[in-house]
Coordinates of C-alpha atoms and ligand atoms in Angstrom, one line a residue:
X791 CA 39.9 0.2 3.0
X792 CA 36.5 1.6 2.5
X793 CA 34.7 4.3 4.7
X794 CA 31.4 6.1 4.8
X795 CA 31.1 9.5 4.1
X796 CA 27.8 11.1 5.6
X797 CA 26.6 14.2 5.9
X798 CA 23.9 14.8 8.3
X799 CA 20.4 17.0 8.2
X800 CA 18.5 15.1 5.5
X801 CA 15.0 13.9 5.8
X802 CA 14.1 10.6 4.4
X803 CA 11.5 10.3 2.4
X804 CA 10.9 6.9 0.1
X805 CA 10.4 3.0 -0.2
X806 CA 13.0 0.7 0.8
X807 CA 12.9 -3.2 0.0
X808 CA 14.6 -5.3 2.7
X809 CA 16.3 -7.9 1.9
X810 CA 16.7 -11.4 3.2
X811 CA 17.6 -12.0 6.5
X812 CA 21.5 -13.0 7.0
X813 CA 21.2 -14.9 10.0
X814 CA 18.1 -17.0 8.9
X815 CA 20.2 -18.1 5.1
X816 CA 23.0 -18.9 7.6
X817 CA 21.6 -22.1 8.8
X818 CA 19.4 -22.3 6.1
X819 CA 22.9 -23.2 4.1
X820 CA 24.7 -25.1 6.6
X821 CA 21.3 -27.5 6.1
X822 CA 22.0 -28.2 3.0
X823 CA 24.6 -30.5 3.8
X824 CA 22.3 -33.0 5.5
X825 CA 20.9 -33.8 1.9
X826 CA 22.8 -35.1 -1.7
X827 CA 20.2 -33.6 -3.9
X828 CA 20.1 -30.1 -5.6
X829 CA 18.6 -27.1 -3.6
X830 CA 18.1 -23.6 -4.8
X831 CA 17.7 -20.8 -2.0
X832 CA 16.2 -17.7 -3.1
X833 CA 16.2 -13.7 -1.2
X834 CA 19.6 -14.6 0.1
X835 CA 20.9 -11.2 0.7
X836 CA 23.7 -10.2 -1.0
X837 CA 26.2 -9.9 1.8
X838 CA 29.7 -11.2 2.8
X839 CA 29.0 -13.6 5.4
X840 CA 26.4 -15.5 3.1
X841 CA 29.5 -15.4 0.4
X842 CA 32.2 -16.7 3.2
X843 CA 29.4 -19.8 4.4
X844 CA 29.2 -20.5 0.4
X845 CA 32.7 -20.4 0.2
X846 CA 33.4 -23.2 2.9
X847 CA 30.9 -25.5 1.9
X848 CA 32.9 -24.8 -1.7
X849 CA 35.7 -26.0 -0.1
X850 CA 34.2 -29.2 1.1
X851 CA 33.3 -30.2 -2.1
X852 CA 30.0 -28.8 -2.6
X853 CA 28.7 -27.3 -6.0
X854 CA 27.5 -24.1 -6.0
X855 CA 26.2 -21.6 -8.3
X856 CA 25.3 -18.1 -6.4
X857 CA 24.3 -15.3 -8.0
X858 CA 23.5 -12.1 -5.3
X859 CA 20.5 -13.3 -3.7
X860 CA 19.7 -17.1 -5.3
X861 CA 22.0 -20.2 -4.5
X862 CA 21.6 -23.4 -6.3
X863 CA 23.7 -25.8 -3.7
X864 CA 24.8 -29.6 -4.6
X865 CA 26.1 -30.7 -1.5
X866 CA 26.1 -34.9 -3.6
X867 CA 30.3 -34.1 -3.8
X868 CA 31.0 -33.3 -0.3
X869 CA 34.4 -35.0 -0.2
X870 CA 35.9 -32.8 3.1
X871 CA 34.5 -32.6 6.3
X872 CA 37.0 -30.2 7.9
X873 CA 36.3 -26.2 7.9
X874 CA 39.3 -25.1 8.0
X875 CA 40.6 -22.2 10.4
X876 CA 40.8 -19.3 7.6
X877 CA 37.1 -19.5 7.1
X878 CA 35.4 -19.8 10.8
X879 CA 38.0 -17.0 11.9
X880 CA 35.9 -15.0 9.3
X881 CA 32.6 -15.6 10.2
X882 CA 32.1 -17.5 13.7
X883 CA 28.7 -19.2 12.2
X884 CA 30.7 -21.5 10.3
X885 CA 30.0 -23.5 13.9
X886 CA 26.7 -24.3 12.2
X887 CA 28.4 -26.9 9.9
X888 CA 29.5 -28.7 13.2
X889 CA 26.0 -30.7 13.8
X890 CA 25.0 -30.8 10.1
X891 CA 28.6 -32.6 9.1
X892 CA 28.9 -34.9 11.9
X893 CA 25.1 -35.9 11.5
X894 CA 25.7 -36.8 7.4
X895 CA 29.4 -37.7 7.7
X896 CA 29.5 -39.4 11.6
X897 CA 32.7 -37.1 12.1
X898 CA 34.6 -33.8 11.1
X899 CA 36.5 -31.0 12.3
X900 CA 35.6 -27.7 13.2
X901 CA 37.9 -24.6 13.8
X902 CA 36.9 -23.0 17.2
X903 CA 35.9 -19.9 16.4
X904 CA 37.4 -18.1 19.2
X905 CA 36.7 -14.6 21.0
X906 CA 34.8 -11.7 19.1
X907 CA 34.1 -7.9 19.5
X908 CA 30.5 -8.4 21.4
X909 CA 31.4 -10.8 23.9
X910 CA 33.8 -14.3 24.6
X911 CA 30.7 -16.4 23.0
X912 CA 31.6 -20.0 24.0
X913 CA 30.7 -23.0 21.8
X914 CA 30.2 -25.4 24.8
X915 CA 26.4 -25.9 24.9
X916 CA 26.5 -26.9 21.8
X917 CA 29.3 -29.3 22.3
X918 CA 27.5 -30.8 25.3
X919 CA 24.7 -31.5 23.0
X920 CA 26.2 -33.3 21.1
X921 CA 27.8 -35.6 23.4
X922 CA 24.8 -36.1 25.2
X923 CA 23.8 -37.6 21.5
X924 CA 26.6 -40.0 21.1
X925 CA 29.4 -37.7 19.7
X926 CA 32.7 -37.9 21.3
X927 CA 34.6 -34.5 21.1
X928 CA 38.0 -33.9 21.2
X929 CA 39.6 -30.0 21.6
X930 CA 43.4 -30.4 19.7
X931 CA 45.3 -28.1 17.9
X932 CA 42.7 -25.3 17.9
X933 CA 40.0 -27.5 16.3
X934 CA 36.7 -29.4 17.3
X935 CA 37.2 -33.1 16.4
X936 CA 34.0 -34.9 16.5
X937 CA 33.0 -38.4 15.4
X938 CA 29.8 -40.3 15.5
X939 CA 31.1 -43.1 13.7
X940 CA 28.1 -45.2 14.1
X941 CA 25.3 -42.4 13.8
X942 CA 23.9 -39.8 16.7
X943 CA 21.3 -41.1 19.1
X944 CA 18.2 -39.0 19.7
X945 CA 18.4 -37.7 23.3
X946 CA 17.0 -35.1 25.9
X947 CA 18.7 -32.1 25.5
X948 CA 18.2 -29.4 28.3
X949 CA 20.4 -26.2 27.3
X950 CA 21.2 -23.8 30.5
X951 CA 20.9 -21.3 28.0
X952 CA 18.6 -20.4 25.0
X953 CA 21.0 -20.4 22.1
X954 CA 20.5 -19.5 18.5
X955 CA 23.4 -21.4 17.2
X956 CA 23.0 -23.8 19.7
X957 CA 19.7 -24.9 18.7
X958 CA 20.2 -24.9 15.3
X959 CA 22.9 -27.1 15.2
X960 CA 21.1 -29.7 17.5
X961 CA 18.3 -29.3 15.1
X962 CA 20.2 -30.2 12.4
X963 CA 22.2 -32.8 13.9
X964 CA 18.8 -34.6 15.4
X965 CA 17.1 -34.4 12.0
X966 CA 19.4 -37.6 10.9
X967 CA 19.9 -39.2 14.2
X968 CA 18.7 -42.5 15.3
X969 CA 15.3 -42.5 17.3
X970 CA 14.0 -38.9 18.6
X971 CA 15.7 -35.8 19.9
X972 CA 14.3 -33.8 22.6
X973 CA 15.1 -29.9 23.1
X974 CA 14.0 -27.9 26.2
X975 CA 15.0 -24.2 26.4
X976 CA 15.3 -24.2 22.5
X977 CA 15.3 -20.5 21.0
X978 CA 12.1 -20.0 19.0
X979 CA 13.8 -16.9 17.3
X980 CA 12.1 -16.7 13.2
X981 CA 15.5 -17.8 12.0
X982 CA 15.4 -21.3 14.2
X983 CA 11.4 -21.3 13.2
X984 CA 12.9 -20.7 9.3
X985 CA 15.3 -23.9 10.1
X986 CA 12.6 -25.9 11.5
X987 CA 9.9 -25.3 8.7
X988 CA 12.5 -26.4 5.9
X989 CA 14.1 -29.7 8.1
X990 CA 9.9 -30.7 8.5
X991 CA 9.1 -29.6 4.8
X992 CA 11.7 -32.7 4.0
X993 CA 9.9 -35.0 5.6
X994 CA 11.2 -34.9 8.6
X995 CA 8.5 -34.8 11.8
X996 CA 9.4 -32.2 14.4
X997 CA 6.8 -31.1 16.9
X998 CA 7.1 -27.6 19.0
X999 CA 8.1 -25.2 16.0
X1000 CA 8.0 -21.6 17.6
X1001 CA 8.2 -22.6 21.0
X1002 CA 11.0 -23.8 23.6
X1003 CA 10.2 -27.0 23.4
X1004 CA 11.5 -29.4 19.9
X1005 CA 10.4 -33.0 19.7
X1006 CA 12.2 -34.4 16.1
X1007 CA 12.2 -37.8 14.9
X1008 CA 15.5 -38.4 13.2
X1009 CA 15.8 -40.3 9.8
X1010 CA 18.2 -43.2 11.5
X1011 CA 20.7 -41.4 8.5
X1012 CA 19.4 -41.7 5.6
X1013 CA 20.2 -37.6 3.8
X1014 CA 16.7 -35.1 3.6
X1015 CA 15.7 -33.8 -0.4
X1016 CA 14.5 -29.9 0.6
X1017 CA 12.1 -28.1 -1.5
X1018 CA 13.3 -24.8 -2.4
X1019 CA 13.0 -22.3 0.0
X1020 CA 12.8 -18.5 0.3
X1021 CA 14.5 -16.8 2.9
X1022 CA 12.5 -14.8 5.4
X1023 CA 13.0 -10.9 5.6
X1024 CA 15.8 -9.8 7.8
X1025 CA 13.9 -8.1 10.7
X1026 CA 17.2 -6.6 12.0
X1027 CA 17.7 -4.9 9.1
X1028 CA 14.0 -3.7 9.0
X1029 CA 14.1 -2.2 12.4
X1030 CA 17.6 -0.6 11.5
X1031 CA 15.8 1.5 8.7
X1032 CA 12.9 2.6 11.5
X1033 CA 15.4 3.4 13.7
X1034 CA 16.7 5.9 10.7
X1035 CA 13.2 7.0 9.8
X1036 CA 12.7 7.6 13.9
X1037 CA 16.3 9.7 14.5
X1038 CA 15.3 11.9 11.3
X1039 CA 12.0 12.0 12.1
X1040 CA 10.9 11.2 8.8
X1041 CA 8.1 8.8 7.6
X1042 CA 9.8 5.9 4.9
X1043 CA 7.9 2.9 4.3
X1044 CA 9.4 -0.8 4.3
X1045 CA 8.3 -3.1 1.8
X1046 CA 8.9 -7.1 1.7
X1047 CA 9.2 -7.0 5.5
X1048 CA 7.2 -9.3 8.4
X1049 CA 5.7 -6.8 10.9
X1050 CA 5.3 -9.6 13.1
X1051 CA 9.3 -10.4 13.7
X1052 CA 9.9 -6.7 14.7
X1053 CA 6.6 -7.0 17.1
X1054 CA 9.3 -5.6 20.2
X1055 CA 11.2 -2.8 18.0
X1056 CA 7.6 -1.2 17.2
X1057 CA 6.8 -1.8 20.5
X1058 CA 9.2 1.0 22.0
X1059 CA 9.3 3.6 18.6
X1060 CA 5.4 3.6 19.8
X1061 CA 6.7 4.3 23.1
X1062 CA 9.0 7.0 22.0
X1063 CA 6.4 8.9 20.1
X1064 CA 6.0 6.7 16.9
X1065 CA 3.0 5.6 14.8
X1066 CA 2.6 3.1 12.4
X1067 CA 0.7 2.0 9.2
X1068 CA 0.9 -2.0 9.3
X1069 CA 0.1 -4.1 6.0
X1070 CA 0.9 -7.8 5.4
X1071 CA 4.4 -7.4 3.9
X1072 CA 4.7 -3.5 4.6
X1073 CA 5.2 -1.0 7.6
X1074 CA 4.9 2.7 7.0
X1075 CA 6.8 4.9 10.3
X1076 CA 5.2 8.2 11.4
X1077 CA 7.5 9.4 13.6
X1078 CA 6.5 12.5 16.2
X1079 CA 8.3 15.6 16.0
X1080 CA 10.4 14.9 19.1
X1081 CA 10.5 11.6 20.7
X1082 CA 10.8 10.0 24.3
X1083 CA 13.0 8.0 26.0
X1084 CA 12.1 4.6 26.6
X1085 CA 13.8 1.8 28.2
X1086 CA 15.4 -1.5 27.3
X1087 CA 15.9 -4.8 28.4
X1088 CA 17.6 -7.3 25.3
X1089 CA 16.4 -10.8 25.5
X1090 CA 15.4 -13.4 23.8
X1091 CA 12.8 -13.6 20.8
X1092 CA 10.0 -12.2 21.3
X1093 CA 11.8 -10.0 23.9
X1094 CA 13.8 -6.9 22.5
X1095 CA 16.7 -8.4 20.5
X1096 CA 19.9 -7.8 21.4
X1097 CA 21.0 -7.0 17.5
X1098 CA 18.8 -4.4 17.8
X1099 CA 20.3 -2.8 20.9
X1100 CA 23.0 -0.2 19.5
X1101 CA 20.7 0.7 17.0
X1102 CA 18.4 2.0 19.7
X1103 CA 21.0 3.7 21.7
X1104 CA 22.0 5.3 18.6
X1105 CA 18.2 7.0 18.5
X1106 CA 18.3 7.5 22.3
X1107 CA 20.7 9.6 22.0
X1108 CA 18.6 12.9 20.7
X1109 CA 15.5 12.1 22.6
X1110 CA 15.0 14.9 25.6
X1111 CA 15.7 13.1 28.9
X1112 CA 17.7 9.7 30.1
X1113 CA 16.8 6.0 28.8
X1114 CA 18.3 3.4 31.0
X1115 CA 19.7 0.4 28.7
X1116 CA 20.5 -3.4 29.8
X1117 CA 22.3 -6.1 27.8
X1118 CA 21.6 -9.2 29.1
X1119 CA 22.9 -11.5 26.0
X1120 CA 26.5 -10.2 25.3
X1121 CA 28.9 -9.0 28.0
X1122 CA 30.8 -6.5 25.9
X1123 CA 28.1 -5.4 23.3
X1124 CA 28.7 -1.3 24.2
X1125 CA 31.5 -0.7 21.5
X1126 CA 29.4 1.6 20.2
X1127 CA 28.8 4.0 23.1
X1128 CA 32.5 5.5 22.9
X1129 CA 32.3 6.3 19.5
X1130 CA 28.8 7.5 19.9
X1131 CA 30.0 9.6 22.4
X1132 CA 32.5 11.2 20.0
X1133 CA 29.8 12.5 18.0
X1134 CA 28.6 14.2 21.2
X1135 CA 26.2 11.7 22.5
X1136 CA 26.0 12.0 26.7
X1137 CA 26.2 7.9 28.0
X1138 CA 27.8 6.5 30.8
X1139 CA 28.6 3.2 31.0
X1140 CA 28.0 1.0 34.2
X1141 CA 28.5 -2.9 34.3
X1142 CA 25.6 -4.2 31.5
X1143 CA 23.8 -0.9 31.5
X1144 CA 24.4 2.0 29.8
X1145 CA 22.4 5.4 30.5
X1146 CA 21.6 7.8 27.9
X1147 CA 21.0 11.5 28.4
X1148 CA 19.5 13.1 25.4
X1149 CA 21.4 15.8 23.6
X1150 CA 20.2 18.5 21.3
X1151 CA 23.1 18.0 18.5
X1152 CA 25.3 15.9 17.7
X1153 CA 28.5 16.5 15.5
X1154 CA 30.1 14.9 13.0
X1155 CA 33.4 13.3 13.3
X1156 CA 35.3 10.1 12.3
X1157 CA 34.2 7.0 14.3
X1158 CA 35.3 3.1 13.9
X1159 CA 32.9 0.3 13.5
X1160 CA 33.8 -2.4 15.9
X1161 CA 31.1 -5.1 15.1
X1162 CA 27.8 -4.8 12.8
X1163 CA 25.3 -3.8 14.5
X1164 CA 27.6 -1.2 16.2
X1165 CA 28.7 -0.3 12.9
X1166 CA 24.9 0.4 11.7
X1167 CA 24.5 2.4 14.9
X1168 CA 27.0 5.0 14.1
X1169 CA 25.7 5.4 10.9
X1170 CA 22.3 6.4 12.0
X1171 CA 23.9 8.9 14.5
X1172 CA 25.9 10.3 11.5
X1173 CA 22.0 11.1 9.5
X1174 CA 21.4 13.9 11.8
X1175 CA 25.1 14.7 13.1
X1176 CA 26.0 18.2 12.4
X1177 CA 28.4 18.2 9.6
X1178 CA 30.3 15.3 8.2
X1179 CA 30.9 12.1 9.5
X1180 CA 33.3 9.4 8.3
X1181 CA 32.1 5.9 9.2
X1182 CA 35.7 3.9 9.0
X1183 CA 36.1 -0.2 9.1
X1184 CA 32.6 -0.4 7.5
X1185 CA 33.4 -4.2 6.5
X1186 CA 31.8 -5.3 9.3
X1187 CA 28.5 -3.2 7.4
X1188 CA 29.1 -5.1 4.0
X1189 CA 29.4 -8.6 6.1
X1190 CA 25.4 -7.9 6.8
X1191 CA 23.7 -4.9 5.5
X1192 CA 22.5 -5.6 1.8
X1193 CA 23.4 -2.4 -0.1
X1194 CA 22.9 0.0 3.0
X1195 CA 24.4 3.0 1.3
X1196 CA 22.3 2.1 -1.8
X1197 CA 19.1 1.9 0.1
X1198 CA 19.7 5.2 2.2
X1199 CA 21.3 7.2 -1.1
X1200 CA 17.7 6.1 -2.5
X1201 CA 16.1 7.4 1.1
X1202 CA 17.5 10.6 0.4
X1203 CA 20.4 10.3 2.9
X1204 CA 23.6 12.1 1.5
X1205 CA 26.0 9.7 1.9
X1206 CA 29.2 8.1 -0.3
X1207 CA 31.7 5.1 0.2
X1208 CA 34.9 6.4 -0.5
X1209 CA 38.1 4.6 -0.1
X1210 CA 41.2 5.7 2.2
X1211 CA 44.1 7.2 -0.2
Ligands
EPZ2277 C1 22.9 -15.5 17.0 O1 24.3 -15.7 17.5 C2 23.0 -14.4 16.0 N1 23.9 -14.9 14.9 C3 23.5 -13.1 16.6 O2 23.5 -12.1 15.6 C4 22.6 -12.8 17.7 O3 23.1 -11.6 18.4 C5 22.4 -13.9 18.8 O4 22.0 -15.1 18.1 C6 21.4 -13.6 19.8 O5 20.2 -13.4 19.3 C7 23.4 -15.7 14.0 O6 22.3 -16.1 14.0 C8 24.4 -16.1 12.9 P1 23.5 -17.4 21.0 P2 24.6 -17.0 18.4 O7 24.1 -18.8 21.0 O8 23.8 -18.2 18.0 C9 25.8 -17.8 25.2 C10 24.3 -10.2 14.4 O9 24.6 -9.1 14.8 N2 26.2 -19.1 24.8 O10 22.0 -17.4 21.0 O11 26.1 -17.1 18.5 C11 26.4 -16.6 24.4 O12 27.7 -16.3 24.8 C12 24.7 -11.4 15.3 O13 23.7 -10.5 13.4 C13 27.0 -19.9 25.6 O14 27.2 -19.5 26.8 O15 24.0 -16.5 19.8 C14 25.4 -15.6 24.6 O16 25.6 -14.9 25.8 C15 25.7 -11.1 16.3 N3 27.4 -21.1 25.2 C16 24.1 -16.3 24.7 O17 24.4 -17.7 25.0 C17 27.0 -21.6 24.0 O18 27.4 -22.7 23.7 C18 23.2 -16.3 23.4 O19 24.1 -16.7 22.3 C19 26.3 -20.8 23.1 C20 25.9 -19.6 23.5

């Protein structure tokens, strides 16, 4: 198994590119399936999770030719409409295939994804959806069974939750449903605007894009023909290098980005002592010689995003005096803070709010990743640990950071992956 080896102190200095954002290609992919005509996807980044949703729709039947960060998708010889157990255990957004399969198909099977590191992430508002659409959904053997045999019905959809997934797979199921789909509470995060903007570009009319309200006009069945489309820049991973630039204290600029998605991380850097140099597809960080604390709240888009969360604490944790913060999205999204504490860090933990106390140094040490964006947390804590650091279970990095020890080994960051003898 692969680990990180960091050792701390460096300033970063330097241009990084980001890359394409993961969780916007995700549904982007699982789209595909409502059309039989050739697609090519383009700024994909190269990640495992892009590689394991490419890999199931593989096993359905589609063709596929992906090469790093362009797919060309055929999904004409879909012969298989079940996603098998092996796969969704991988990568719970395999879900997003649910609506997509059963909209095209008018029935398939969907492994339940089950728990995961962040929180028990149920699939049920999506399943409700659906039924409220005309699906009839059976739970057997560990798999969704859903079948739609004469087509989904447009309906009013009112979700007691704003959900990603959730929305996009009601998007994509109402896209090819008879008469009109409602959605109120829908997330308006850039990856479901993303979604939207290629289901309209087919020809498809949907009213309310960026906003908690979706109006779509389904095509009564009949499969979409997508232009190509480029994926958007991943504004998790964007505000993951300013939260490196911001520990170090270094100024790095970030090229192919959209300043406008990361709108709430700039937000609190400024707060914590951070200026910025903002450009259409560029942001250049000037971070202060010390920082403050700040406070934070996740919610959802435009609120401060909960994948951004750890990342934050991870910077909190060397600003002088305490930053209070709340997860509201995930119940158990604080595997970081114990391993963070190993390095030294000073957080308590109480209920869905965690309090950080600034320390002067931290130390390196060997942590665990538990999840990604934990995972990218304990990595920016190891750029100015004292020492060395060893970053272990780092495939949950590679399943969404394009090339991160690339991109900081060109930052200036000392860092190797090794492999465990
Ligand atoms: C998406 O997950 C992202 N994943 C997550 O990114 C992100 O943390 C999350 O949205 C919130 O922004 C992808 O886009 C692939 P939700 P998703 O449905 O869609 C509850 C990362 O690090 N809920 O918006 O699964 C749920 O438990 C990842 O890249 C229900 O109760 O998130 C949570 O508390 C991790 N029932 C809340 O809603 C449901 O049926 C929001 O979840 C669905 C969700």
């Amino acid at each position: 198994m692969d680990y990180l080896e960091i050792i701390g102190g460096k300033k970063l200095f330097g241009t990084v590119t980001i890359s394409g954002a993961k969780n916007a290609a995700l549904p982007v992919i699982a789209a595909t399936i409502l059309s039989d005509k050739n697609i090519t996807l383009t700024n994909l980044p190269n990640v495992v999770d892009i590689r394991t949703l490419l890999k199931l729709l593989n096993m359905l039947g589609a063709t596929i030719n992906h090469d790093k960060t362009v797919a060309e998708i055929n999904n004409g010889s879909i012969s298989s409409t079940k996603a098998v157990y092996e796969i969704v255990s991988q990568m719970r957004a395999s879900i997003l295939v649910l609506g997509p399969l059963l909209a095209r198909f008018g029935e398939c099977e969907v492994s339940l994804p089950g728990g995961c590191a962040i929180g028990q992430r149920p699939i049920d508002l999506h399943l409700k959806a659906l039924e409220a659409m005309g699906a009839t959904i059976e739970i057997k053997g560990g798999y969704v069974r859903a079948e739609a045999k004469n087509g989904l019905k447009g309906a009013k959809i009112i979700f007691d939750k704003i959900t990603v997934g959730g929305t996009e797979n009601i998007v994509m199921a109402a896209a090819l449903a008879h008469g009109t789909t409602q959605i109120i509470n829908a997330a308006k995060e850039p990856e479901v605007v993303q979604l939207c903007e290629m289901i309209r570009d087919a020809g498809v009319k949907i009213e309310g894009i960026g906003s908690n309200e979706l109006t779509i006009e389904g095509t009564a069945g009949k499969t979409l023909h997508f232009p190509n489309i480029e994926i958007i820049p991943d504004r998790i991973e964007a505000g993951t290098y300013l939260c490196a630039a911001a520990i170090t204290h270094s100024s790095i600029t970030l090229d192919k980005v959209n300043p406008t998605h990361i709108r709430a991380s700039i937000s609190k850097l400024e707060m914590m002592g951070c200026s910025f140099n903002l450009e259409e597809t560029r942001i250049t960080i000037f971070p202060q010689a010390s920082l403050k604390p700040v406070d934070l709240i996740t919610s959802e888009y435009p609120g401060f995003p909960t994948d951004m969360q750890a990342q934050f604490m991870a910077v909190l944790t060397t600003c002088e005096g305490e930053s209070l913060v709340e997860e509201r999205l995930f119940e158990n999204r604080f595997m970081h803070v114990s391993e963070l504490n190993r390095l030294g860090a000073d957080i308590w933990l109480k209920g869905n709010t965690a309090a950080v106390k600034g320390v002067k140094t931290l130390y390196g040490a060997n942590v665990m990743a538990t999840d990604l964006r934990a995972s990218s947390a304990l990595v920016l804590a190891a750029l100015v640990a004292e020492g060395n650091t060893k970053v272990r279970r780092i495939y949950h990095l590679d399943r969404g950071y394009d090339n991160l020890e690339g991109k900081l080994l060109s930052l200036g960051v000392d860092i190797q992956r090794k492999k465990e003898s």
